[in-house]
Amino acid sequence: MATARRRQMPYWLASILTYGFVNVVTRGASGVLTLLYAYRLTPGELGSYAILITIAALIDVVTNLGVTQAILRQYFDFKHDGDAGKAFLARVIRLTRLIGLTLVVVAGLICLSMWDHLVSNHLPSWPYLPLMLVYAYVMRSSKIFDIVARTLDKPGMFATYRLVQMAALILLSFLFVFQLRWGLQGALLATVGSAVFGAAIRSYLFRNQLPASGRSDRSEITALYSYGLPLLPRELAEWGRIPAQRLIVASVMSVADVGMFFLGSSMVAMLTMLTDSIEMWLNPQYMRLRTSTGADVKARLHMIRQMLLGVVTPVYIGSILFLPDIIRLVLPPGYAATLPILGPLLLASYVQIQSQFQQRQLLFLKRTVSVSVVTISTSAASLAAAYVAGGHWGVQGVAWAVALVSTVGLMAGRGVVSRYEENELTLSSSLCGLLIVFLPALVMSLRADMAFEWIWEGVKMLYLLLATTLVFLLWMRGHLAELMGGKGQKKNKGMESGK
């Protein structure tokens, strides 16, 4: 068993590194590009850009109908017949493209009828709505091909089309925004144009990977949408977790405040490239492990989960403590209000990692309704809390509302999972992680405007060192030998969380 595991380790480690490299480049370049936009665009223009991208994401969600996650789950029903699985993927891609095109047109008509409410009377519908419809349809296609690449275990293809699309975005942004100085419209044209180019590259790369598509029968369509439709509220909740907050900010504050919030959330999104890289590899592997019959499945899942939590927790703590110092050095004039919201937004992102553990369990058990109930309830409460907090405490209040309501939703989700099976993330691990990330987020949110002081920086470094040591002892030490394929490793039952 140990020999086989050692042979597998380099491959899945290479897959994680591939996804990681792609996410580092694309998320990093996107974050830097947003920061550069802040030098060329006013806070109001950047806020308008954020509102439009948010509307496009909403159209993408409501026209997707939960299909992407359904494709991933349904594919593993063909795990013993690879050719049948590929034929299934070819059929559903054709089907979802046809349905998606129809739904995008319908969504466009609905958006047109309520456009002023969506943008809080900040923008005209022409030419922005047509651009957002094209972008939403292409985004939907991108998500489907991402699922196909991960399901077929093709990280190389995933890397190719993602990197090419990012290169196109950089070139078009340089042309439209920085050379021609087209402002908001230039930024939108660069975003939509690069997405369309990326769609063409994806179609070319996958032309020989899947067989000619046939027609999906009624039972297959029913199975696909009976799994996916109950996930639509969950997808809406994911949209509501951060992007929809921009619309809340626009409704109670100025469009310039939307620009502040968007810039802060974009900086935080750069950090999620680490966790997203692991998630891209982990989700299909989790389904494979749960459907296998090996005696060590639970042990391997426990190891993966604890190591993931042990890696990302110190990263989030370090980012909360030192990211404001880094961004302060390059922050454009007029965007200082971005700094205090970084701590709570990073805390909300960390809570989301733990929520994904629970959602993954429910998705495997096909408890899609339960997933949607938890996520949509949390998202609705978050939007309501943000509306109230934004009116009293501004953008910083919105950020804290997102973080605190997400934490309450995480605890509620634990109760839902426990109805069906034991929660794979122990309560002690969850609370410990939340506490050691919450404390620096609170302090930095209150002191983010302080000037650089060596004593203060030393205190932050000491906290990071102590937290990292604690995480290593609690979650990682007992699994290191197993991760490296060692034999006869000793389990430290006194220190390992949940044992």
CSV table of C-alpha atoms in Angstrom, one decimal:
chain,number,residue,atom,x,y,z
A,1,MET,CA,0.0,0.0,0.0
A,2,ALA,CA,2.8,2.4,0.9
A,3,THR,CA,4.6,1.6,-2.4
A,4,ALA,CA,1.5,2.3,-4.4
A,5,ARG,CA,0.9,5.5,-2.6
A,6,ARG,CA,4.5,6.7,-3.2
A,7,ARG,CA,4.0,6.1,-6.9
A,8,GLN,CA,0.8,8.1,-7.0
A,9,MET,CA,2.1,11.0,-4.9
A,10,PRO,CA,4.3,12.7,-7.6
A,11,TYR,CA,1.3,12.7,-10.1
A,12,TRP,CA,-1.3,14.3,-7.9
A,13,LEU,CA,1.3,16.6,-6.4
A,14,ALA,CA,2.1,17.7,-10.0
A,15,SER,CA,-1.6,18.2,-10.7
A,16,ILE,CA,-1.9,20.5,-7.6
A,17,LEU,CA,1.2,22.4,-8.7
A,18,THR,CA,-0.2,22.8,-12.2
A,19,TYR,CA,-3.5,24.2,-10.9
A,20,GLY,CA,-1.5,26.2,-8.4
A,21,PHE,CA,0.7,27.8,-11.0
A,22,VAL,CA,-2.2,28.7,-13.2
A,23,ASN,CA,-4.1,30.2,-10.3
A,24,VAL,CA,-1.1,32.1,-9.1
A,25,VAL,CA,-0.6,33.6,-12.6
A,26,THR,CA,-4.2,34.3,-13.4
A,27,ARG,CA,-5.4,35.5,-10.0
A,28,GLY,CA,-2.2,37.4,-9.4
A,29,ALA,CA,-2.4,39.1,-12.8
A,30,SER,CA,-6.1,39.8,-12.4
A,31,GLY,CA,-5.4,41.4,-9.0
A,32,VAL,CA,-2.5,43.5,-10.3
A,33,LEU,CA,-4.6,44.5,-13.3
A,34,THR,CA,-7.4,45.7,-11.0
A,35,LEU,CA,-4.9,47.7,-9.0
A,36,LEU,CA,-3.5,49.3,-12.2
A,37,TYR,CA,-7.1,50.1,-13.3
A,38,ALA,CA,-7.4,52.0,-10.0
A,39,TYR,CA,-4.6,54.3,-11.3
A,40,ARG,CA,-6.4,54.9,-14.6
A,41,LEU,CA,-10.1,54.8,-13.6
A,42,THR,CA,-11.7,56.9,-10.9
A,43,PRO,CA,-13.3,55.1,-7.9
A,44,GLY,CA,-16.7,55.7,-9.5
A,45,GLU,CA,-15.6,54.1,-12.8
A,46,LEU,CA,-14.1,51.2,-11.0
A,47,GLY,CA,-17.3,50.8,-9.0
A,48,SER,CA,-19.3,50.8,-12.2
A,49,TYR,CA,-17.1,48.1,-13.7
A,50,ALA,CA,-17.6,46.0,-10.5
A,51,ILE,CA,-21.4,46.4,-10.8
A,52,LEU,CA,-21.5,45.3,-14.4
A,53,ILE,CA,-19.2,42.3,-13.7
A,54,THR,CA,-21.5,41.4,-10.8
A,55,ILE,CA,-24.6,41.4,-13.0
A,56,ALA,CA,-22.9,39.2,-15.6
A,57,ALA,CA,-22.0,36.8,-12.8
A,58,LEU,CA,-25.7,36.7,-11.7
A,59,ILE,CA,-26.8,36.0,-15.3
A,60,ASP,CA,-24.3,33.2,-15.5
A,61,VAL,CA,-25.6,31.6,-12.2
A,62,VAL,CA,-29.3,31.7,-13.1
A,63,THR,CA,-28.7,30.3,-16.6
A,64,ASN,CA,-26.3,27.5,-15.4
A,65,LEU,CA,-29.1,25.8,-13.3
A,66,GLY,CA,-26.5,24.0,-11.2
A,67,VAL,CA,-25.4,21.9,-14.2
A,68,THR,CA,-21.6,22.2,-13.8
A,69,GLN,CA,-21.6,20.5,-10.4
A,70,ALA,CA,-24.1,17.9,-11.7
A,71,ILE,CA,-21.8,17.0,-14.5
A,72,LEU,CA,-18.9,16.4,-12.1
A,73,ARG,CA,-21.1,14.1,-9.9
A,74,GLN,CA,-22.9,12.2,-12.6
A,75,TYR,CA,-19.7,11.5,-14.5
A,76,PHE,CA,-18.4,9.3,-11.7
A,77,ASP,CA,-21.4,7.0,-12.2
A,78,PHE,CA,-19.4,5.9,-15.3
A,79,LYS,CA,-16.2,5.4,-13.4
A,80,HIS,CA,-15.9,1.7,-14.6
A,81,ASP,CA,-16.3,2.7,-18.3
A,82,GLY,CA,-14.1,5.7,-19.4
A,83,ASP,CA,-15.6,5.7,-23.0
A,84,ALA,CA,-19.1,5.9,-21.7
A,85,GLY,CA,-18.1,8.7,-19.4
A,86,LYS,CA,-16.6,10.7,-22.3
A,87,ALA,CA,-19.7,10.1,-24.4
A,88,PHE,CA,-21.8,11.4,-21.5
A,89,LEU,CA,-19.6,14.6,-21.3
A,90,ALA,CA,-20.0,15.2,-25.0
A,91,ARG,CA,-23.8,14.9,-24.8
A,92,VAL,CA,-24.2,17.2,-21.9
A,93,ILE,CA,-21.9,19.9,-23.3
A,94,ARG,CA,-24.1,20.1,-26.4
A,95,LEU,CA,-27.2,20.1,-24.4
A,96,THR,CA,-26.2,22.7,-21.9
A,97,ARG,CA,-24.9,25.0,-24.7
A,98,LEU,CA,-28.3,25.0,-26.4
A,99,ILE,CA,-30.3,25.5,-23.2
A,100,GLY,CA,-27.8,28.1,-22.0
A,101,LEU,CA,-28.2,30.2,-25.1
A,102,THR,CA,-31.9,30.3,-24.7
A,103,LEU,CA,-31.8,31.2,-21.0
A,104,VAL,CA,-29.3,34.0,-21.6
A,105,VAL,CA,-31.7,35.6,-24.0
A,106,VAL,CA,-34.5,35.3,-21.5
A,107,ALA,CA,-32.3,36.7,-18.7
A,108,GLY,CA,-31.4,39.6,-20.9
A,109,LEU,CA,-35.0,40.6,-21.4
A,110,ILE,CA,-35.6,40.4,-17.6
A,111,CYS,CA,-32.5,42.5,-16.9
A,112,LEU,CA,-33.6,45.1,-19.4
A,113,SER,CA,-37.0,45.5,-17.6
A,114,MET,CA,-35.3,46.1,-14.3
A,115,TRP,CA,-32.0,47.6,-15.3
A,116,ASP,CA,-32.3,50.8,-13.3
A,117,HIS,CA,-32.9,48.9,-10.1
A,118,LEU,CA,-29.9,46.6,-10.8
A,119,VAL,CA,-27.4,49.4,-11.3
A,120,SER,CA,-29.1,51.8,-8.8
A,121,ASN,CA,-29.6,54.3,-11.7
A,122,HIS,CA,-25.8,54.7,-12.2
A,123,LEU,CA,-25.5,53.3,-15.8
A,124,PRO,CA,-27.5,53.2,-19.1
A,125,SER,CA,-28.4,49.8,-20.5
A,126,TRP,CA,-26.7,50.4,-23.8
A,127,PRO,CA,-24.0,49.3,-24.5
A,128,TYR,CA,-23.4,47.7,-21.2
A,129,LEU,CA,-26.2,45.1,-21.1
A,130,PRO,CA,-25.3,43.4,-24.4
A,131,LEU,CA,-21.7,43.2,-23.4
A,132,MET,CA,-22.7,41.6,-20.1
A,133,LEU,CA,-24.9,39.0,-21.8
A,134,VAL,CA,-22.1,37.9,-24.1
A,135,TYR,CA,-19.7,37.8,-21.1
A,136,ALA,CA,-22.2,35.7,-19.0
A,137,TYR,CA,-22.7,33.1,-21.8
A,138,VAL,CA,-18.9,32.8,-22.3
A,139,MET,CA,-18.3,32.5,-18.5
A,140,ARG,CA,-20.8,29.6,-18.4
A,141,SER,CA,-19.0,27.8,-21.2
A,142,SER,CA,-15.7,28.4,-19.3
A,143,LYS,CA,-17.1,26.7,-16.1
A,144,ILE,CA,-18.3,23.7,-18.1
A,145,PHE,CA,-14.9,23.2,-19.7
A,146,ASP,CA,-13.1,23.7,-16.4
A,147,ILE,CA,-15.2,20.8,-15.0
A,148,VAL,CA,-14.5,18.6,-18.0
A,149,ALA,CA,-10.7,19.3,-17.8
A,150,ARG,CA,-10.6,18.4,-14.1
A,151,THR,CA,-12.9,15.4,-14.5
A,152,LEU,CA,-10.7,14.0,-17.3
A,153,ASP,CA,-7.7,14.9,-15.3
A,154,LYS,CA,-6.2,17.2,-17.9
A,155,PRO,CA,-4.4,19.9,-15.9
A,156,GLY,CA,-2.2,20.7,-18.9
A,157,MET,CA,-5.1,21.6,-21.1
A,158,PHE,CA,-6.6,23.6,-18.2
A,159,ALA,CA,-3.4,25.5,-17.9
A,160,THR,CA,-3.1,26.2,-21.6
A,161,TYR,CA,-6.4,27.9,-22.2
A,162,ARG,CA,-6.5,29.7,-18.9
A,163,LEU,CA,-3.0,31.2,-19.4
A,164,VAL,CA,-3.7,32.1,-23.0
A,165,GLN,CA,-6.9,33.9,-22.0
A,166,MET,CA,-5.1,35.8,-19.3
A,167,ALA,CA,-2.5,36.9,-21.8
A,168,ALA,CA,-5.2,38.2,-24.1
A,169,LEU,CA,-6.8,40.1,-21.2
A,170,ILE,CA,-3.5,41.8,-20.4
A,171,LEU,CA,-2.9,42.8,-24.0
A,172,LEU,CA,-6.4,44.1,-24.6
A,173,SER,CA,-6.4,46.0,-21.3
A,174,PHE,CA,-3.1,47.6,-22.3
A,175,LEU,CA,-4.6,48.6,-25.6
A,176,PHE,CA,-8.1,49.8,-24.6
A,177,VAL,CA,-7.5,51.2,-21.1
A,178,PHE,CA,-3.9,52.4,-21.0
A,179,GLN,CA,-3.2,53.3,-24.6
A,180,LEU,CA,-6.5,54.4,-26.1
A,181,ARG,CA,-7.8,55.6,-22.7
A,182,TRP,CA,-11.3,54.4,-23.2
A,183,GLY,CA,-11.9,54.2,-19.5
A,184,LEU,CA,-14.8,52.0,-18.3
A,185,GLN,CA,-15.8,50.9,-21.7
A,186,GLY,CA,-12.2,49.9,-22.5
A,187,ALA,CA,-12.0,47.8,-19.4
A,188,LEU,CA,-15.3,46.0,-20.3
A,189,LEU,CA,-14.2,45.4,-23.9
A,190,ALA,CA,-10.9,43.9,-22.7
A,191,THR,CA,-12.7,41.6,-20.3
A,192,VAL,CA,-15.3,40.4,-22.9
A,193,GLY,CA,-12.9,40.2,-25.7
A,194,SER,CA,-10.4,38.0,-23.8
A,195,ALA,CA,-13.3,35.7,-22.6
A,196,VAL,CA,-14.4,35.2,-26.2
A,197,PHE,CA,-10.9,34.4,-27.3
A,198,GLY,CA,-10.5,32.0,-24.4
A,199,ALA,CA,-13.7,30.2,-25.5
A,200,ALA,CA,-12.3,29.7,-29.0
A,201,ILE,CA,-9.1,28.2,-27.6
A,202,ARG,CA,-11.0,25.8,-25.3
A,203,SER,CA,-13.0,24.5,-28.2
A,204,TYR,CA,-9.9,23.9,-30.3
A,205,LEU,CA,-8.1,22.1,-27.5
A,206,PHE,CA,-11.0,19.7,-26.7
A,207,ARG,CA,-11.9,18.9,-30.3
A,208,ASN,CA,-10.2,15.5,-30.1
A,209,GLN,CA,-10.8,14.7,-26.4
A,210,LEU,CA,-14.5,13.8,-26.6
A,211,PRO,CA,-16.4,11.7,-29.2
A,212,ALA,CA,-19.1,13.1,-31.5
A,213,SER,CA,-22.0,14.2,-29.3
A,214,GLY,CA,-25.3,12.3,-29.5
A,215,ARG,CA,-28.7,13.1,-28.1
A,216,SER,CA,-29.3,12.9,-24.4
A,217,ASP,CA,-32.3,10.8,-23.5
A,218,ARG,CA,-35.0,11.9,-21.1
A,219,SER,CA,-33.6,9.9,-18.2
A,220,GLU,CA,-30.2,11.4,-18.5
A,221,ILE,CA,-31.6,15.0,-18.8
A,222,THR,CA,-33.8,14.3,-15.8
A,223,ALA,CA,-30.9,12.9,-13.7
A,224,LEU,CA,-28.7,15.9,-14.6
A,225,TYR,CA,-31.2,18.6,-13.7
A,226,SER,CA,-32.8,16.8,-10.8
A,227,TYR,CA,-29.3,17.0,-9.2
A,228,GLY,CA,-28.4,20.4,-10.5
A,229,LEU,CA,-31.6,22.5,-10.1
A,230,PRO,CA,-31.7,22.1,-6.3
A,231,LEU,CA,-28.2,23.5,-6.3
A,232,LEU,CA,-29.3,26.7,-8.0
A,233,PRO,CA,-30.0,28.4,-4.7
A,234,ARG,CA,-26.5,27.4,-3.6
A,235,GLU,CA,-25.0,29.0,-6.7
A,236,LEU,CA,-27.0,32.1,-6.0
A,237,ALA,CA,-25.7,32.1,-2.5
A,238,GLU,CA,-22.2,31.9,-3.7
A,239,TRP,CA,-22.9,34.9,-5.9
A,240,GLY,CA,-24.4,36.7,-2.9
A,241,ARG,CA,-21.5,36.0,-0.6
A,242,ILE,CA,-19.2,38.7,-2.0
A,243,PRO,CA,-20.2,39.9,-5.5
A,244,ALA,CA,-23.8,40.8,-4.6
A,245,GLN,CA,-22.5,42.9,-1.7
A,246,ARG,CA,-21.3,45.4,-4.4
A,247,LEU,CA,-24.9,46.0,-5.3
A,248,ILE,CA,-25.8,46.4,-1.7
A,249,VAL,CA,-23.0,49.0,-1.3
A,250,ALA,CA,-24.3,50.8,-4.4
A,251,SER,CA,-27.8,51.0,-3.0
A,252,VAL,CA,-26.8,52.6,0.4
A,253,MET,CA,-23.6,54.4,-0.5
A,254,SER,CA,-21.9,55.9,-3.5
A,255,VAL,CA,-20.6,54.1,-6.6
A,256,ALA,CA,-17.1,55.2,-5.4
A,257,ASP,CA,-17.6,53.1,-2.3
A,258,VAL,CA,-18.3,50.2,-4.6
A,259,GLY,CA,-14.9,50.8,-6.2
A,260,MET,CA,-13.3,50.6,-2.7
A,261,PHE,CA,-15.1,47.4,-1.9
A,262,PHE,CA,-14.3,45.9,-5.3
A,263,LEU,CA,-10.6,46.8,-5.0
A,264,GLY,CA,-10.4,45.2,-1.5
A,265,SER,CA,-12.2,42.0,-2.5
A,266,SER,CA,-9.9,41.8,-5.6
A,267,MET,CA,-6.9,41.9,-3.4
A,268,VAL,CA,-8.3,39.2,-1.2
A,269,ALA,CA,-9.2,37.1,-4.3
A,270,MET,CA,-5.5,36.9,-5.1
A,271,LEU,CA,-5.0,34.9,-1.9
A,272,THR,CA,-7.7,32.4,-2.8
A,273,MET,CA,-5.5,31.2,-5.7
A,274,LEU,CA,-3.8,28.9,-3.2
A,275,THR,CA,-7.0,27.3,-1.9
A,276,ASP,CA,-8.7,27.2,-5.4
A,277,SER,CA,-5.7,25.3,-6.7
A,278,ILE,CA,-6.1,22.6,-4.1
A,279,GLU,CA,-9.9,22.5,-4.5
A,280,MET,CA,-9.6,22.0,-8.3
A,281,TRP,CA,-7.7,18.9,-7.7
A,282,LEU,CA,-9.5,17.8,-4.5
A,283,ASN,CA,-13.1,17.8,-5.6
A,284,PRO,CA,-12.8,15.1,-8.2
A,285,GLN,CA,-10.4,13.1,-6.0
A,286,TYR,CA,-12.8,13.3,-3.1
A,287,MET,CA,-15.6,11.8,-5.3
A,288,ARG,CA,-13.2,9.0,-6.4
A,289,LEU,CA,-12.2,8.3,-2.8
A,290,ARG,CA,-15.8,8.3,-1.5
A,291,THR,CA,-16.9,5.9,-4.2
A,292,SER,CA,-13.9,3.5,-3.7
A,293,THR,CA,-13.9,0.5,-1.4
A,294,GLY,CA,-10.4,0.8,0.1
A,295,ALA,CA,-10.0,0.2,3.8
A,296,ASP,CA,-8.0,3.4,4.3
A,297,VAL,CA,-10.4,5.8,2.6
A,298,LYS,CA,-11.4,7.7,5.7
A,299,ALA,CA,-7.8,7.9,6.9
A,300,ARG,CA,-6.7,9.4,3.6
A,301,LEU,CA,-9.6,11.9,3.6
A,302,HIS,CA,-8.7,12.9,7.1
A,303,MET,CA,-5.1,13.4,6.2
A,304,ILE,CA,-5.9,15.5,3.1
A,305,ARG,CA,-8.4,17.7,5.1
A,306,GLN,CA,-6.1,18.3,8.0
A,307,MET,CA,-3.1,19.1,5.9
A,308,LEU,CA,-5.1,21.5,3.8
A,309,LEU,CA,-6.3,23.3,6.8
A,310,GLY,CA,-2.8,23.3,8.3
A,311,VAL,CA,-1.4,24.9,5.2
A,312,VAL,CA,-4.0,27.6,4.6
A,313,THR,CA,-4.5,28.8,8.1
A,314,PRO,CA,-1.0,30.3,8.6
A,315,VAL,CA,-1.2,31.8,5.1
A,316,TYR,CA,-4.5,33.6,6.0
A,317,ILE,CA,-3.1,34.8,9.3
A,318,GLY,CA,0.1,36.2,7.6
A,319,SER,CA,-2.0,37.9,4.9
A,320,ILE,CA,-4.3,39.5,7.4
A,321,LEU,CA,-1.3,40.8,9.4
A,322,PHE,CA,0.9,42.0,6.5
A,323,LEU,CA,-1.2,42.5,3.4
A,324,PRO,CA,-2.3,46.0,4.4
A,325,ASP,CA,1.4,47.0,4.8
A,326,ILE,CA,2.1,45.8,1.3
A,327,ILE,CA,-0.9,47.3,-0.4
A,328,ARG,CA,-0.4,50.6,1.4
A,329,LEU,CA,2.9,51.0,-0.5
A,330,VAL,CA,1.2,50.8,-3.9
A,331,LEU,CA,-2.3,52.0,-3.2
A,332,PRO,CA,-3.5,54.8,-5.6
A,333,PRO,CA,-4.6,58.1,-4.1
A,334,GLY,CA,-8.2,58.2,-2.9
A,335,TYR,CA,-8.4,54.4,-2.1
A,336,ALA,CA,-7.3,54.4,1.5
A,337,ALA,CA,-10.7,53.1,2.7
A,338,THR,CA,-9.8,49.8,1.2
A,339,LEU,CA,-7.3,48.9,3.9
A,340,PRO,CA,-9.6,48.4,6.9
A,341,ILE,CA,-11.8,45.9,5.0
A,342,LEU,CA,-9.0,43.5,4.1
A,343,GLY,CA,-9.1,41.7,7.5
A,344,PRO,CA,-12.8,40.9,7.6
A,345,LEU,CA,-12.9,39.9,3.9
A,346,LEU,CA,-9.9,37.5,4.5
A,347,LEU,CA,-11.7,36.1,7.5
A,348,ALA,CA,-14.8,35.5,5.4
A,349,SER,CA,-12.7,33.8,2.8
A,350,TYR,CA,-11.2,31.5,5.5
A,351,VAL,CA,-14.7,30.6,6.7
A,352,GLN,CA,-15.7,29.7,3.2
A,353,ILE,CA,-12.9,27.1,3.1
A,354,GLN,CA,-14.4,25.3,6.1
A,355,SER,CA,-17.9,25.6,4.6
A,356,GLN,CA,-16.6,23.8,1.4
A,357,PHE,CA,-15.6,20.8,3.5
A,358,GLN,CA,-19.3,20.4,4.6
A,359,GLN,CA,-20.8,21.1,1.2
A,360,ARG,CA,-18.5,18.5,-0.3
A,361,GLN,CA,-19.9,15.9,2.0
A,362,LEU,CA,-23.5,16.8,1.3
A,363,LEU,CA,-22.9,16.9,-2.5
A,364,PHE,CA,-21.5,13.4,-2.4
A,365,LEU,CA,-24.5,12.2,-0.5
A,366,LYS,CA,-26.7,14.0,-3.2
A,367,ARG,CA,-28.3,16.1,-0.5
A,368,THR,CA,-28.4,19.0,-2.9
A,369,VAL,CA,-31.5,20.5,-1.3
A,370,SER,CA,-29.8,20.7,2.1
A,371,VAL,CA,-26.8,22.4,0.6
A,372,SER,CA,-29.0,25.0,-1.0
A,373,VAL,CA,-31.0,25.6,2.1
A,374,VAL,CA,-27.9,26.3,4.2
A,375,THR,CA,-26.1,28.4,1.6
A,376,ILE,CA,-29.1,30.5,0.5
A,377,SER,CA,-30.1,31.2,4.0
A,378,THR,CA,-26.6,32.4,4.9
A,379,SER,CA,-26.4,34.5,1.8
A,380,ALA,CA,-29.7,36.2,2.3
A,381,ALA,CA,-28.9,36.9,6.0
A,382,SER,CA,-25.5,38.3,4.8
A,383,LEU,CA,-27.1,40.7,2.3
A,384,ALA,CA,-29.6,41.9,4.9
A,385,ALA,CA,-26.9,42.4,7.5
A,386,ALA,CA,-24.7,44.2,5.0
A,387,TYR,CA,-27.5,46.5,4.1
A,388,VAL,CA,-28.0,47.5,7.7
A,389,ALA,CA,-24.3,47.6,8.6
A,390,GLY,CA,-23.4,49.6,5.4
A,391,GLY,CA,-25.9,52.3,6.4
A,392,HIS,CA,-24.3,52.7,9.8
A,393,TRP,CA,-20.6,51.8,9.4
A,394,GLY,CA,-19.9,52.1,5.7
A,395,VAL,CA,-17.9,49.7,3.6
A,396,GLN,CA,-16.1,48.3,6.7
A,397,GLY,CA,-19.5,47.4,8.2
A,398,VAL,CA,-20.4,45.5,5.0
A,399,ALA,CA,-17.2,43.5,5.2
A,400,TRP,CA,-17.7,42.5,8.8
A,401,ALA,CA,-21.3,41.6,8.2
A,402,VAL,CA,-20.2,39.2,5.5
A,403,ALA,CA,-17.6,37.6,7.8
A,404,LEU,CA,-19.8,37.2,10.9
A,405,VAL,CA,-22.9,35.9,9.1
A,406,SER,CA,-20.7,33.5,7.2
A,407,THR,CA,-19.4,32.1,10.5
A,408,VAL,CA,-22.9,31.7,11.8
A,409,GLY,CA,-23.8,29.9,8.6
A,410,LEU,CA,-20.8,27.6,9.0
A,411,MET,CA,-22.0,26.5,12.4
A,412,ALA,CA,-25.5,26.0,11.2
A,413,GLY,CA,-24.2,23.9,8.4
A,414,ARG,CA,-22.5,21.6,10.8
A,415,GLY,CA,-25.8,20.7,12.3
A,416,VAL,CA,-27.2,19.8,8.8
A,417,VAL,CA,-24.3,17.5,8.0
A,418,SER,CA,-24.6,15.7,11.4
A,419,ARG,CA,-28.1,14.6,10.4
A,420,TYR,CA,-26.7,12.3,7.7
A,421,GLU,CA,-23.2,11.4,8.8
A,422,GLU,CA,-20.3,12.4,11.0
A,423,ASN,CA,-18.8,15.8,10.1
A,424,GLU,CA,-15.4,15.3,8.5
A,425,LEU,CA,-14.1,18.5,10.0
A,426,THR,CA,-14.1,18.1,13.8
A,427,LEU,CA,-15.6,20.9,15.9
A,428,SER,CA,-12.3,21.5,17.8
A,429,SER,CA,-10.4,22.0,14.5
A,430,SER,CA,-13.1,24.4,13.2
A,431,LEU,CA,-13.3,26.6,16.3
A,432,CYS,CA,-9.5,26.7,16.8
A,433,GLY,CA,-8.9,27.8,13.2
A,434,LEU,CA,-11.7,30.4,13.4
A,435,LEU,CA,-10.3,31.9,16.7
A,436,ILE,CA,-6.7,32.3,15.6
A,437,VAL,CA,-7.8,33.9,12.3
A,438,PHE,CA,-10.5,36.1,13.9
A,439,LEU,CA,-8.2,37.8,16.4
A,440,PRO,CA,-5.7,39.4,13.9
A,441,ALA,CA,-8.6,40.3,11.6
A,442,LEU,CA,-10.3,42.3,14.4
A,443,VAL,CA,-7.1,44.0,15.4
A,444,MET,CA,-6.0,44.9,11.9
A,445,SER,CA,-9.4,46.2,11.0
A,446,LEU,CA,-9.2,48.7,13.9
A,447,ARG,CA,-5.5,49.6,13.3
A,448,ALA,CA,-5.1,49.3,9.5
A,449,ASP,CA,-4.4,53.1,9.2
A,450,MET,CA,-1.5,53.1,11.6
A,451,ALA,CA,2.0,54.1,10.3
A,452,PHE,CA,4.8,51.5,10.1
A,453,GLU,CA,6.3,50.8,13.5
A,454,TRP,CA,9.0,48.2,14.1
A,455,ILE,CA,7.6,47.2,17.5
A,456,TRP,CA,4.2,46.6,16.0
A,457,GLU,CA,5.6,44.6,13.1
A,458,GLY,CA,7.5,42.5,15.6
A,459,VAL,CA,4.3,41.7,17.6
A,460,LYS,CA,2.6,40.6,14.4
A,461,MET,CA,5.5,38.4,13.4
A,462,LEU,CA,5.5,36.8,16.8
A,463,TYR,CA,1.8,36.0,16.6
A,464,LEU,CA,2.3,34.5,13.2
A,465,LEU,CA,5.1,32.3,14.5
A,466,LEU,CA,3.1,31.1,17.5
A,467,ALA,CA,0.0,30.4,15.4
A,468,THR,CA,2.0,28.5,12.8
A,469,THR,CA,3.6,26.4,15.5
A,470,LEU,CA,0.2,25.6,17.1
A,471,VAL,CA,-1.2,24.6,13.7
A,472,PHE,CA,1.7,22.3,13.0
A,473,LEU,CA,1.4,20.5,16.3
A,474,LEU,CA,-2.4,20.2,16.1
A,475,TRP,CA,-3.0,19.3,12.5
A,476,MET,CA,0.1,18.4,10.6
A,477,ARG,CA,2.8,16.7,12.6
A,478,GLY,CA,0.9,13.4,12.9
A,479,HIS,CA,0.4,13.2,9.1
A,480,LEU,CA,3.8,14.2,7.7
A,481,ALA,CA,5.1,10.6,7.6
A,482,GLU,CA,1.9,9.4,6.0
A,483,LEU,CA,2.1,12.1,3.4
A,484,MET,CA,5.6,11.2,2.5
A,485,GLY,CA,4.6,7.5,2.2
A,486,GLY,CA,6.5,6.4,5.4
A,487,LYS,CA,5.8,3.1,7.1
A,488,GLY,CA,4.8,2.6,10.6
A,489,GLN,CA,4.3,6.3,11.5
A,490,LYS,CA,3.2,7.0,15.0
A,491,LYS,CA,-0.1,8.7,15.5
A,492,ASN,CA,0.1,11.5,18.0
A,493,LYS,CA,-3.4,11.0,19.5
A,494,GLY,CA,-2.9,13.6,22.1
A,495,MET,CA,-2.2,16.4,19.7
A,496,GLU,CA,-4.0,15.5,16.5
A,497,SER,CA,-7.3,17.4,16.3
A,498,GLY,CA,-10.4,15.2,16.5
A,499,LYS,CA,-8.7,12.1,17.7
